[in-house]
Amino acid sequence: MGSSDWFAVAMGIGTVFVGLICIIIICKLTSFFCNLGNDKKSEVVAEPAVKSNAVVSAPIENRQEILAAVTAVCAEEMGTDVSALRVISFKKL
């Protein structure tokens, strides 16, 4: 291999590492800017969560119809038959 071959190899490897470092920097900056707004939102969301624990939830109306619709959608997405699904728990959030 001549000197131009080694130069091409070094330039290729250098370009890859510089590109990877740029991607890492962009990811860090993006996560920093995304987390700036989350600090304020987490404080606001934390307060109602504490208050909602004291409220007793009402029973789900039309529970069987809602459960049938949810299992039909799940079966369609998974490509299986509805009878192949088993619902263990269904709670209102």
Short mmCIF file of C-alpha atoms in Angstrom, two decimals:
data_model
loop_
_atom_site.label_atom_id
_atom_site.label_comp_id
_atom_site.label_asym_id
_atom_site.label_seq_id
_atom_site.Cartn_x
_atom_site.Cartn_y
_atom_site.Cartn_z
CA MET A 1 0.00 0.00 0.00
CA GLY A 2 1.28 3.40 -0.93
CA SER A 3 1.15 6.54 1.13
CA SER A 4 -2.01 7.71 -0.65
CA ASP A 5 -3.75 4.49 0.39
CA TRP A 6 -2.93 5.04 4.04
CA PHE A 7 -4.06 8.65 3.75
CA ALA A 8 -7.42 7.49 2.38
CA VAL A 9 -7.82 4.98 5.21
CA ALA A 10 -6.95 7.60 7.84
CA MET A 11 -9.33 10.14 6.30
CA GLY A 12 -12.15 7.57 6.22
CA ILE A 13 -11.67 6.55 9.84
CA GLY A 14 -11.30 10.19 10.89
CA THR A 15 -14.49 11.16 9.08
CA VAL A 16 -16.43 8.37 10.77
CA PHE A 17 -15.25 9.32 14.25
CA VAL A 18 -15.84 13.03 13.71
CA GLY A 19 -19.35 12.21 12.47
CA LEU A 20 -20.04 10.02 15.50
CA ILE A 21 -18.81 12.72 17.87
CA CYS A 22 -21.10 15.24 16.15
CA ILE A 23 -24.07 12.88 16.53
CA ILE A 24 -23.30 12.46 20.25
CA ILE A 25 -23.12 16.23 20.73
CA ILE A 26 -26.42 16.74 18.89
CA CYS A 27 -28.10 14.05 21.05
CA LYS A 28 -26.80 15.61 24.27
CA LEU A 29 -27.98 19.09 23.23
CA THR A 30 -31.39 17.76 22.22
CA SER A 31 -31.89 15.94 25.51
CA PHE A 32 -30.76 19.05 27.42
CA PHE A 33 -33.30 21.25 25.65
CA CYS A 34 -36.07 18.65 26.00
CA ASN A 35 -35.44 18.33 29.74
CA LEU A 36 -35.67 22.08 30.31
CA GLY A 37 -39.46 22.00 29.99
CA ASN A 38 -39.89 18.73 31.90
CA ASP A 39 -38.66 20.18 35.19
CA LYS A 40 -41.56 22.62 35.35
CA LYS A 41 -44.11 20.06 34.17
CA SER A 42 -43.08 17.44 36.72
CA GLU A 43 -43.84 19.83 39.58
CA VAL A 44 -47.28 20.60 38.19
CA VAL A 45 -48.13 16.95 37.50
CA ALA A 46 -46.97 15.75 40.93
CA GLU A 47 -49.58 17.77 42.85
CA PRO A 48 -52.76 16.41 41.18
CA ALA A 49 -51.46 12.85 41.49
CA VAL A 50 -51.42 13.19 45.27
CA LYS A 51 -54.94 14.63 45.31
CA SER A 52 -56.38 11.94 43.05
CA ASN A 53 -55.48 9.17 45.51
CA ALA A 54 -58.16 10.41 47.92
CA VAL A 55 -60.89 10.31 45.27
CA VAL A 56 -62.81 7.03 45.01
CA SER A 57 -63.18 6.02 41.37
CA ALA A 58 -66.62 5.25 40.04
CA PRO A 59 -67.29 1.81 38.57
CA ILE A 60 -66.75 1.48 34.83
CA GLU A 61 -69.99 1.83 32.89
CA ASN A 62 -70.56 -0.73 30.10
CA ARG A 63 -67.56 -2.69 31.28
CA GLN A 64 -68.25 -5.75 29.12
CA GLU A 65 -68.72 -3.68 25.95
CA ILE A 66 -65.51 -1.73 26.52
CA LEU A 67 -63.62 -4.94 27.30
CA ALA A 68 -64.94 -6.57 24.11
CA ALA A 69 -63.87 -3.58 22.03
CA VAL A 70 -60.39 -3.47 23.57
CA THR A 71 -59.80 -7.19 23.11
CA ALA A 72 -61.04 -7.01 19.49
CA VAL A 73 -58.55 -4.23 18.74
CA CYS A 74 -55.72 -6.10 20.46
CA ALA A 75 -56.53 -9.29 18.55
CA GLU A 76 -56.61 -7.39 15.25
CA GLU A 77 -53.24 -5.76 15.95
CA MET A 78 -51.62 -9.05 16.99
CA GLY A 79 -53.20 -10.97 14.12
CA THR A 80 -54.83 -13.57 16.36
CA ASP A 81 -58.36 -14.65 17.19
CA VAL A 82 -60.23 -12.92 20.01
CA SER A 83 -60.81 -16.27 21.72
CA ALA A 84 -57.02 -16.69 22.01
CA LEU A 85 -56.77 -13.67 24.33
CA ARG A 86 -57.19 -13.88 28.07
CA VAL A 87 -57.92 -10.70 30.03
CA ILE A 88 -56.56 -10.94 33.54
CA SER A 89 -57.19 -7.43 34.79
CA PHE A 90 -59.05 -4.40 33.46
CA LYS A 91 -58.85 -1.27 35.59
CA LYS A 92 -59.78 2.34 35.07
CA LEU A 93 -56.74 4.58 35.25
#
